[in-house]
Amino acid sequence: MADPARLIVLISGNGSNLQALIDAIAAGTLNARIVLVVSNRREAYGLQRAAHAGIPTLYFPLRPYRDGQRTRQDYDADLAARLLPYQADLIVMAGWMHIFSNHFLQYFPRRVINLHPALPSVFNGTHAIERAFEAFQNGEINHSGCIVHYAVPEVDEGEVIVQARVPFLPNDTLETFAARMHEAEHQILVQAVRMLTQRR
Ligand code: GRF
């Protein structure tokens, strides 16, 4: 078996998708090693999940840049410089709430992927699950979905790697639909990482 692929996972919150990767690696169904977890939010619960799994973490907030009159591009370039030495095969944005410019992406061509809880170009941006549920309640749609795509500077755009359809059920609440969406996300993220790392 090939050496485990080196992953860096970027998070900003709960980290259930990070946990899905950790669990797949522990179960032996994903030949990879998470060499670093990065968060731009100190209170992200995902940092505790990483620590519990013995994975090194980095807290890299944007605020000092804002306060220091430095730019988002400076932030992106400095973060890239911090990550380059890890020689990651793949950088996984799993609930990372920051849009990267090319000041970051240029250092990792076709090696940065993002997870988004909507189908391509339908509900780009934040609160995609809530917006889809509202459209369902208005009778405009009967399903949504989720995607893993290559990251580009345009939010939630970029070539799709894996996608899944997530139907609405008649008695759905936002909570039941969101739970079904997150379950689908966990599956496609592990699938996408497995596919891309097996190819390398
Ligand atoms: C996911 O729904 C992801 O698509 C979105 O943020 C959520 C993160 O969930 N960008 P978690 O922190 O991995 O539980």
PDB file of N, CA, C and O and ligand atoms in Angstrom, residues 13-18 94-95 97 115-117 129 182 185, ligand 1:
ATOM      1  N   GLY A  13     -15.420  25.605  12.775  1.00  0.00           N
ATOM      2  CA  GLY A  13     -16.512  25.376  13.724  1.00  0.00           C
ATOM      3  C   GLY A  13     -16.523  23.988  14.338  1.00  0.00           C
ATOM      4  O   GLY A  13     -15.487  23.475  14.775  1.00  0.00           O
ATOM      5  N   ASN A  14     -17.679  23.330  14.332  1.00  0.00           N
ATOM      6  CA  ASN A  14     -17.938  22.072  15.031  1.00  0.00           C
ATOM      7  C   ASN A  14     -16.961  20.971  14.631  1.00  0.00           C
ATOM      8  O   ASN A  14     -16.485  20.198  15.461  1.00  0.00           O
ATOM      9  N   GLY A  15     -16.663  20.859  13.335  1.00  0.00           N
ATOM     10  CA  GLY A  15     -15.689  19.876  12.890  1.00  0.00           C
ATOM     11  C   GLY A  15     -16.228  18.476  12.653  1.00  0.00           C
ATOM     12  O   GLY A  15     -15.454  17.510  12.674  1.00  0.00           O
ATOM     13  N   SER A  16     -17.515  18.317  12.387  1.00  0.00           N
ATOM     14  CA  SER A  16     -18.056  16.965  12.163  1.00  0.00           C
ATOM     15  C   SER A  16     -17.499  16.355  10.875  1.00  0.00           C
ATOM     16  O   SER A  16     -17.337  15.136  10.790  1.00  0.00           O
ATOM     17  N   ASN A  17     -17.159  17.182   9.897  1.00  0.00           N
ATOM     18  CA  ASN A  17     -16.553  16.662   8.672  1.00  0.00           C
ATOM     19  C   ASN A  17     -15.099  16.267   8.907  1.00  0.00           C
ATOM     20  O   ASN A  17     -14.636  15.253   8.380  1.00  0.00           O
ATOM     21  N   LEU A  18     -14.391  17.033   9.721  1.00  0.00           N
ATOM     22  CA  LEU A  18     -13.042  16.630  10.148  1.00  0.00           C
ATOM     23  C   LEU A  18     -13.130  15.269  10.837  1.00  0.00           C
ATOM     24  O   LEU A  18     -12.339  14.362  10.566  1.00  0.00           O
ATOM     25  N   ALA A  94     -12.950  22.123   5.300  1.00  0.00           N
ATOM     26  CA  ALA A  94     -14.100  21.390   5.843  1.00  0.00           C
ATOM     27  C   ALA A  94     -14.814  22.285   6.859  1.00  0.00           C
ATOM     28  O   ALA A  94     -14.540  22.221   8.059  1.00  0.00           O
ATOM     29  N   GLY A  95     -15.668  23.199   6.303  1.00  0.00           N
ATOM     30  CA  GLY A  95     -16.341  24.152   7.178  1.00  0.00           C
ATOM     31  C   GLY A  95     -15.416  25.312   7.524  1.00  0.00           C
ATOM     32  O   GLY A  95     -15.465  25.875   8.619  1.00  0.00           O
ATOM     33  N   MET A  97     -14.537  28.960   7.101  1.00  0.00           N
ATOM     34  CA  MET A  97     -15.309  30.138   6.706  1.00  0.00           C
ATOM     35  C   MET A  97     -14.389  31.307   6.365  1.00  0.00           C
ATOM     36  O   MET A  97     -14.317  32.313   7.108  1.00  0.00           O
ATOM     37  N   LEU A 115     -15.794  21.923   0.687  1.00  0.00           N
ATOM     38  CA  LEU A 115     -17.085  21.254   0.854  1.00  0.00           C
ATOM     39  C   LEU A 115     -18.164  22.322   0.951  1.00  0.00           C
ATOM     40  O   LEU A 115     -17.978  23.325   1.650  1.00  0.00           O
ATOM     41  N   HIS A 116     -19.285  22.121   0.242  1.00  0.00           N
ATOM     42  CA  HIS A 116     -20.363  23.114   0.290  1.00  0.00           C
ATOM     43  C   HIS A 116     -21.717  22.410   0.300  1.00  0.00           C
ATOM     44  O   HIS A 116     -21.946  21.514  -0.523  1.00  0.00           O
ATOM     45  N   PRO A 117     -22.624  22.826   1.181  1.00  0.00           N
ATOM     46  CA  PRO A 117     -23.908  22.110   1.320  1.00  0.00           C
ATOM     47  C   PRO A 117     -24.998  22.582   0.346  1.00  0.00           C
ATOM     48  O   PRO A 117     -26.109  22.929   0.763  1.00  0.00           O
ATOM     49  N   ILE A 129     -28.007  25.831   3.596  1.00  0.00           N
ATOM     50  CA  ILE A 129     -29.001  24.841   4.028  1.00  0.00           C
ATOM     51  C   ILE A 129     -30.318  25.542   4.356  1.00  0.00           C
ATOM     52  O   ILE A 129     -31.395  25.113   3.920  1.00  0.00           O
ATOM     53  N   HIS A 182     -25.818  16.904   6.441  1.00  0.00           N
ATOM     54  CA  HIS A 182     -24.494  16.698   7.047  1.00  0.00           C
ATOM     55  C   HIS A 182     -24.038  15.256   6.884  1.00  0.00           C
ATOM     56  O   HIS A 182     -22.857  15.001   6.626  1.00  0.00           O
ATOM     57  N   GLU A 185     -22.763  15.003   3.448  1.00  0.00           N
ATOM     58  CA  GLU A 185     -21.470  15.692   3.346  1.00  0.00           C
ATOM     59  C   GLU A 185     -20.332  14.825   3.872  1.00  0.00           C
ATOM     60  O   GLU A 185     -19.266  14.748   3.258  1.00  0.00           O
TER      61      GLU A 185
HETATM   62  C1  GRF B   1     -20.694  22.121   6.572  1.00  0.00           C
HETATM   63  O1  GRF B   1     -22.081  22.065   6.285  1.00  0.00           O
HETATM   64  C2  GRF B   1     -19.946  22.736   5.402  1.00  0.00           C
HETATM   65  O2  GRF B   1     -20.447  22.399   4.135  1.00  0.00           O
HETATM   66  C3  GRF B   1     -20.171  24.198   5.662  1.00  0.00           C
HETATM   67  O3  GRF B   1     -20.001  24.338   7.061  1.00  0.00           O
HETATM   68  C4  GRF B   1     -20.411  23.114   7.686  1.00  0.00           C
HETATM   69  C5  GRF B   1     -19.295  22.662   8.600  1.00  0.00           C
HETATM   70  O4  GRF B   1     -19.696  21.604   9.409  1.00  0.00           O
HETATM   71  N1  GRF B   1     -19.279  25.068   4.932  1.00  0.00           N
HETATM   72  P1  GRF B   1     -18.665  20.968  10.462  1.00  0.00           P
HETATM   73  O5  GRF B   1     -17.977  22.085  11.179  1.00  0.00           O
HETATM   74  O6  GRF B   1     -17.691  20.101   9.711  1.00  0.00           O
HETATM   75  O7  GRF B   1     -19.538  20.141  11.358  1.00  0.00           O
END
